[in-house]
PDB file of C-alpha atoms in Angstrom:
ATOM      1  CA  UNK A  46      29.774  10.448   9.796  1.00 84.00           C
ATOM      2  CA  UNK A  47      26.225   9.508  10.712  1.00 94.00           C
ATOM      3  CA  UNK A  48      25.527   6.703  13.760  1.00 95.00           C
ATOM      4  CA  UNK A  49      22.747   4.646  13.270  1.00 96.00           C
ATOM      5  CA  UNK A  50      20.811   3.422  16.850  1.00 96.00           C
ATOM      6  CA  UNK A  51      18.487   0.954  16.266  1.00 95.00           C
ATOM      7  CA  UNK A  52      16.930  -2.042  17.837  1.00 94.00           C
ATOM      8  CA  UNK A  53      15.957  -4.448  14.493  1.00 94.00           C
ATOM      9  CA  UNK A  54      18.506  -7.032  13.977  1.00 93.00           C
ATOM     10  CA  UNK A  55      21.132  -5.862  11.177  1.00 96.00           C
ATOM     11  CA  UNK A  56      23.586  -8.258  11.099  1.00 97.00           C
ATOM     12  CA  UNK A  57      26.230 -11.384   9.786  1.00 98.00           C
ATOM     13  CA  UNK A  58      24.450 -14.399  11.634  1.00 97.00           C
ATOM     14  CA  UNK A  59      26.491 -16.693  13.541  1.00 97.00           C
ATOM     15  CA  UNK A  60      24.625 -19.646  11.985  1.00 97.00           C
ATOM     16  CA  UNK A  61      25.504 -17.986   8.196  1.00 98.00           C
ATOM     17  CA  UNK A  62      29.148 -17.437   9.170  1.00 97.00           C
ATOM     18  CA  UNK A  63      30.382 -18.999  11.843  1.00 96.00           C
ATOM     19  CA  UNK A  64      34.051 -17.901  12.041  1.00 97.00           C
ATOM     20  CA  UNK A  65      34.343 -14.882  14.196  1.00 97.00           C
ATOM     21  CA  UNK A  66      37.456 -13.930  12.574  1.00 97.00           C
ATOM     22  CA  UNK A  67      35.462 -13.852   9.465  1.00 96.00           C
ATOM     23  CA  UNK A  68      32.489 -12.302  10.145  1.00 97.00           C
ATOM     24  CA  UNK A  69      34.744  -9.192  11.781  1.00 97.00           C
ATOM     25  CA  UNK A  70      36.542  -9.053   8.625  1.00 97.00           C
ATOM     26  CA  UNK A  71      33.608  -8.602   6.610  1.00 97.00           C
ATOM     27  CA  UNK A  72      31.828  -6.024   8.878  1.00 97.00           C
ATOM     28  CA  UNK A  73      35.192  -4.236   8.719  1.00 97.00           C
ATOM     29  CA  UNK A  74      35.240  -4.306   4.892  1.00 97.00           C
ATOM     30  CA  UNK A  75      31.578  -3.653   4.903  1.00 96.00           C
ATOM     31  CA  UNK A  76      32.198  -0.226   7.012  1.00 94.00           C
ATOM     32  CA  UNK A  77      35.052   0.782   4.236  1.00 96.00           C
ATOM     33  CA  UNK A  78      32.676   0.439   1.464  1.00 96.00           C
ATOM     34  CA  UNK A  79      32.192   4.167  -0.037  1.00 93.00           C
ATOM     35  CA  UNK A  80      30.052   3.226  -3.009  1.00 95.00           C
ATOM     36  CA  UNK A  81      26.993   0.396  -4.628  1.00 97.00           C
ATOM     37  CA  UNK A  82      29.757  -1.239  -6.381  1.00 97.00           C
ATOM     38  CA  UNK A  83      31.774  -2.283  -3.845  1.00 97.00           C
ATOM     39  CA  UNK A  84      29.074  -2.996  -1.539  1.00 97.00           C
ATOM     40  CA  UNK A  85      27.706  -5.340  -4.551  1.00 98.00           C
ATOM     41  CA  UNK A  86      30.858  -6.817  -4.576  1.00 97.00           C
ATOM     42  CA  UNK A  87      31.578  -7.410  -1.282  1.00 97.00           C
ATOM     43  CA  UNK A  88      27.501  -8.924  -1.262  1.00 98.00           C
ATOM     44  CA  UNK A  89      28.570 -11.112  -4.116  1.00 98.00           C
ATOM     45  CA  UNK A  90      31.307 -12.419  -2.303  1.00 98.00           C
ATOM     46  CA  UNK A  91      29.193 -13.763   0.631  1.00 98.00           C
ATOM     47  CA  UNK A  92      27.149 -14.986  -1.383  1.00 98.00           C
ATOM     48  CA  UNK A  93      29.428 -17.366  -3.179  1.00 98.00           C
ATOM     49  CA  UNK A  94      31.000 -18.256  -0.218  1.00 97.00           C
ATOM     50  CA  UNK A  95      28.136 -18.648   2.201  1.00 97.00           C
ATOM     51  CA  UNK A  96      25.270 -19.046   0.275  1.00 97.00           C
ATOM     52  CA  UNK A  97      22.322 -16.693   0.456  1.00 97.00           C
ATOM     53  CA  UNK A  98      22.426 -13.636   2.550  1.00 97.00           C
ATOM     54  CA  UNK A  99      19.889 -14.075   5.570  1.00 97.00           C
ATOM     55  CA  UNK A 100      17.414 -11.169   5.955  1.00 96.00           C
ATOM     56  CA  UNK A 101      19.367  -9.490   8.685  1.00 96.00           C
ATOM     57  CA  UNK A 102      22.500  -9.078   6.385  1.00 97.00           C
ATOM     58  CA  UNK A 103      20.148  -7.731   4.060  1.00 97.00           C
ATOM     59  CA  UNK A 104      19.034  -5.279   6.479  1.00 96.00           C
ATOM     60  CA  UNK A 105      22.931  -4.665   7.045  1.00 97.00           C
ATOM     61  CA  UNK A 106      23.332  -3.538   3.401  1.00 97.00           C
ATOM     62  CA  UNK A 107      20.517  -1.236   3.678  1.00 97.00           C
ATOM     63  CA  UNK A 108      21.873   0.527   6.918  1.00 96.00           C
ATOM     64  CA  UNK A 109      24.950   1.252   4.913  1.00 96.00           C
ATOM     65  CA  UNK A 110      22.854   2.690   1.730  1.00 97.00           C
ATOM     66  CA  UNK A 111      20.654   4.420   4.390  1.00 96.00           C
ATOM     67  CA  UNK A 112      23.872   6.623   5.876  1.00 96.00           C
ATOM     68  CA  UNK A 113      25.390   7.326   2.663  1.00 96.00           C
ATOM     69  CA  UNK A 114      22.239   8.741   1.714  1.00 96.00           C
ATOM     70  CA  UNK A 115      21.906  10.503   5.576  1.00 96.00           C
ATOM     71  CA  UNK A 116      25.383  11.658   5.118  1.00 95.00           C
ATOM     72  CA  UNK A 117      24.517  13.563   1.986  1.00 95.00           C
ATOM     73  CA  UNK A 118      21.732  14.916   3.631  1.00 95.00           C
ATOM     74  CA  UNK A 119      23.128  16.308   6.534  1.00 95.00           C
ATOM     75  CA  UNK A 120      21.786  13.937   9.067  1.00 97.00           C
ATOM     76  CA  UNK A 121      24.573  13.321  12.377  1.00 96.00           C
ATOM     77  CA  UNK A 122      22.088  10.557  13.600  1.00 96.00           C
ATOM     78  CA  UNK A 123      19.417   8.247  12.443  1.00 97.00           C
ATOM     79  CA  UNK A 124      17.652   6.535  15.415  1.00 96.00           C
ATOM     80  CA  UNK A 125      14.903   3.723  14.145  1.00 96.00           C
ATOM     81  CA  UNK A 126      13.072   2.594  17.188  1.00 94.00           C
ATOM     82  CA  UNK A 127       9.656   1.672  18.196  1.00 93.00           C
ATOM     83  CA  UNK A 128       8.573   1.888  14.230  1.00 94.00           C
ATOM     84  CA  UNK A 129       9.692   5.382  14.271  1.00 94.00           C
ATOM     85  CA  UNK A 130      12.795   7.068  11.892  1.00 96.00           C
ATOM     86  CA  UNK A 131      14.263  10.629  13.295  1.00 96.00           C
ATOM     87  CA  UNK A 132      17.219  11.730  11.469  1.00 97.00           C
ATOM     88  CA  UNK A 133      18.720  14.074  13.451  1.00 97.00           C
ATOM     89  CA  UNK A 134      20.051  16.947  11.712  1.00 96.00           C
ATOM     90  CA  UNK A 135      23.895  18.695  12.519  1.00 93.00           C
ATOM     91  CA  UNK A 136      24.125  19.276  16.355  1.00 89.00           C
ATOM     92  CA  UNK A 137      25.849  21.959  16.191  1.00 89.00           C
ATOM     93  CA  UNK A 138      23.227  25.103  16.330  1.00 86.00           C
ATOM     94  CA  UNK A 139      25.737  27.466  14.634  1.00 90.00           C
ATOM     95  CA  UNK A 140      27.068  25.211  11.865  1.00 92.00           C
ATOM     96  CA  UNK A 141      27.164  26.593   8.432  1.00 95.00           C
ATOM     97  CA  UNK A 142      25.236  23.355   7.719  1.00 95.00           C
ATOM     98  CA  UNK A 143      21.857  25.608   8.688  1.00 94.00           C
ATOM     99  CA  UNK A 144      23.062  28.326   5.873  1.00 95.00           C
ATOM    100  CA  UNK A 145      23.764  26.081   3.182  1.00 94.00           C
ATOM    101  CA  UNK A 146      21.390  25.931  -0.059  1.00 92.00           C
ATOM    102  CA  UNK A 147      21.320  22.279   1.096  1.00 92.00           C
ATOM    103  CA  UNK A 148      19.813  22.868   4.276  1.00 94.00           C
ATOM    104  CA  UNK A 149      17.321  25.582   2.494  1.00 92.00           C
ATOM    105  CA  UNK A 150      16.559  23.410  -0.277  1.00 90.00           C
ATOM    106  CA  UNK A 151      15.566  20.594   2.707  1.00 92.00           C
ATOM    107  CA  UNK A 152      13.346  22.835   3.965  1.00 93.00           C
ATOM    108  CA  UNK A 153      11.576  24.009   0.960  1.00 92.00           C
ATOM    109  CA  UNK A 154      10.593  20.263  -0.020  1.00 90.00           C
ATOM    110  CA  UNK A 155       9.652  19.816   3.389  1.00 90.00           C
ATOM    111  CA  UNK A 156       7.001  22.605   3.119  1.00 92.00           C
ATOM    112  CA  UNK A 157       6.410  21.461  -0.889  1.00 90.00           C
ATOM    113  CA  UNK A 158       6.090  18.004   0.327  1.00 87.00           C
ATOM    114  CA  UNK A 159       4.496  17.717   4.086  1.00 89.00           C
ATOM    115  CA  UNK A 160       3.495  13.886   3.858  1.00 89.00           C
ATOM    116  CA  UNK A 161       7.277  13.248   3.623  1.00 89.00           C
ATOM    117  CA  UNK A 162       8.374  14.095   6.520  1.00 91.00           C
ATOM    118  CA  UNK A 163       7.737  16.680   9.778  1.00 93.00           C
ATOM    119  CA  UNK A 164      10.354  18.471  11.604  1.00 94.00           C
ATOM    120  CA  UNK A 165      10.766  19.093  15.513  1.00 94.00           C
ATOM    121  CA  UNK A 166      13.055  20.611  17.617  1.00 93.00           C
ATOM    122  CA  UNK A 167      14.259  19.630  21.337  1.00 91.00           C
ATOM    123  CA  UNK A 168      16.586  21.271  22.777  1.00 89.00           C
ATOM    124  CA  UNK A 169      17.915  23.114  20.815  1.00 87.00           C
ATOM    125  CA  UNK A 170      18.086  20.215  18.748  1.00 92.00           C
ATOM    126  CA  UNK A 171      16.635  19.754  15.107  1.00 95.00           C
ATOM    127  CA  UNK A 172      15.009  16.571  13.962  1.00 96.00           C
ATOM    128  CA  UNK A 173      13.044  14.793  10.888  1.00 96.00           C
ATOM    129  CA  UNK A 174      10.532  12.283  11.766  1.00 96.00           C
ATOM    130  CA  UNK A 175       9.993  10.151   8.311  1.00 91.00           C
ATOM    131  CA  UNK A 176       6.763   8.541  10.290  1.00 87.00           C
ATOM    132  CA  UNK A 177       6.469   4.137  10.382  1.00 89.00           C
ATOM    133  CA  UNK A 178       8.815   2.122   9.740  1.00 93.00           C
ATOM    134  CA  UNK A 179       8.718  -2.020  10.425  1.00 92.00           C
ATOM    135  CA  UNK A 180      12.339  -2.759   9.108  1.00 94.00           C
ATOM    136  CA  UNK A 181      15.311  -1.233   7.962  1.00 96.00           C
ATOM    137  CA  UNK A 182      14.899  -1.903   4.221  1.00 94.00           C
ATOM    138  CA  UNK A 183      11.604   0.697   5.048  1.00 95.00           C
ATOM    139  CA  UNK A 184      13.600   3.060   6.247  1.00 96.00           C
ATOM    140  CA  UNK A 185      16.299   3.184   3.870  1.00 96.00           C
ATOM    141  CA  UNK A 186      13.512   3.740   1.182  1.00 95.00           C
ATOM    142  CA  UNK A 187      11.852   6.606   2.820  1.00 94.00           C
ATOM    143  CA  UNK A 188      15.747   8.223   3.285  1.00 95.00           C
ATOM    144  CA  UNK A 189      16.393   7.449  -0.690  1.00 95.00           C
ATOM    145  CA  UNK A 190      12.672   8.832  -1.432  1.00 93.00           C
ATOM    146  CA  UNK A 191      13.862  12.564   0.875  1.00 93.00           C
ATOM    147  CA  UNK A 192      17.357  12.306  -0.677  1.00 93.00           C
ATOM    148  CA  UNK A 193      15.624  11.864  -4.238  1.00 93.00           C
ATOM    149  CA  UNK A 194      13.420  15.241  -3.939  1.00 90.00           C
ATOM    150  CA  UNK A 195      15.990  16.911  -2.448  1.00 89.00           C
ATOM    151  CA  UNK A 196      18.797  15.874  -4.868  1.00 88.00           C
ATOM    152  CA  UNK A 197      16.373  16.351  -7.880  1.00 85.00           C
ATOM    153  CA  UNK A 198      14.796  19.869  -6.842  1.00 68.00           C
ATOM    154  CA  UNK A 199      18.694  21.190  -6.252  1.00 62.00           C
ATOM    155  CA  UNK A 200      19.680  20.011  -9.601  1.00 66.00           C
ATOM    156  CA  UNK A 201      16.377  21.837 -11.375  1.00 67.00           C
ATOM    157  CA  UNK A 202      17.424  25.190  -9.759  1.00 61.00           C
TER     158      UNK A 202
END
């Protein structure tokens, strides 16, 4: 799983749903969603119900694209603060995660591709900084842009 820390709002409003029975429901079958579809659906839903989704649900859809996609990549945690991304890559120092083609092929487009991202390491620890971001709907489409030249580079080799 990957944890997302961040300090932008990405939420169900109380003022767009106002039952708190409700609005746990739908975070809890917003967490179960696996796939677009159902998230689409379950979007679709709150939309007929409650009207139009306010910006910070919007943003909550996007988190949920944005660790699917970190998932995929390897990323444990995603921490969007002061209009900065890090994804921060396994923990673990001797996971096979570092010795997977995945991990290689993340590198090479790294060093194909420098204004994507830049890499640092703390601790022992191994980030990617994907540089400014003002919102989460910015950061999910700087993840999706890394996940697409990763994704299409390991299906051309």
């Amino acid at each position: 799983d990957c944890k997302i820390e961040t300090v932008l709002e990405v939420l169900i409003p109380d003022e767009y749903m106002s039952s708190t029975t409700e609005r746990l429901s739908f975070y809890k079958r917003l967490d179960a969603c696996k796939e677009e579809e159902e998230l689409q659906s379950l979007r679709k839903e709150m939309m007929d119900r409650f009207g139009e989704l306010p910006k910070a649900s919007e943003e909550l859809l996007d988190t949920l694209r944005m660790r699917w996609l970190a998932q995929e990549i390897g990323f444990e945690k995603i921490i969007i603060k002061n209009k900065r991304f890090i994804g921060w890559f396994v923990l673990q120092q001797d996971s096979p995660y570092y010795a997977s083609p995945l991990f290689g092929s993340i590198m090479q487009q790294l060093a194909a591709n420098p204004k994507v991202g830049s890499l640092s390491e703390r601790k022992g620890k191994l980030s990617l900084s994907l540089g400014e971001v003002s919102n989460i709907h910015t950061a999910y489409e700087k993840i999706n842009n890394l996940h697409q030249i990763i994704f299409t580079h390991a299906e051309n080799s």
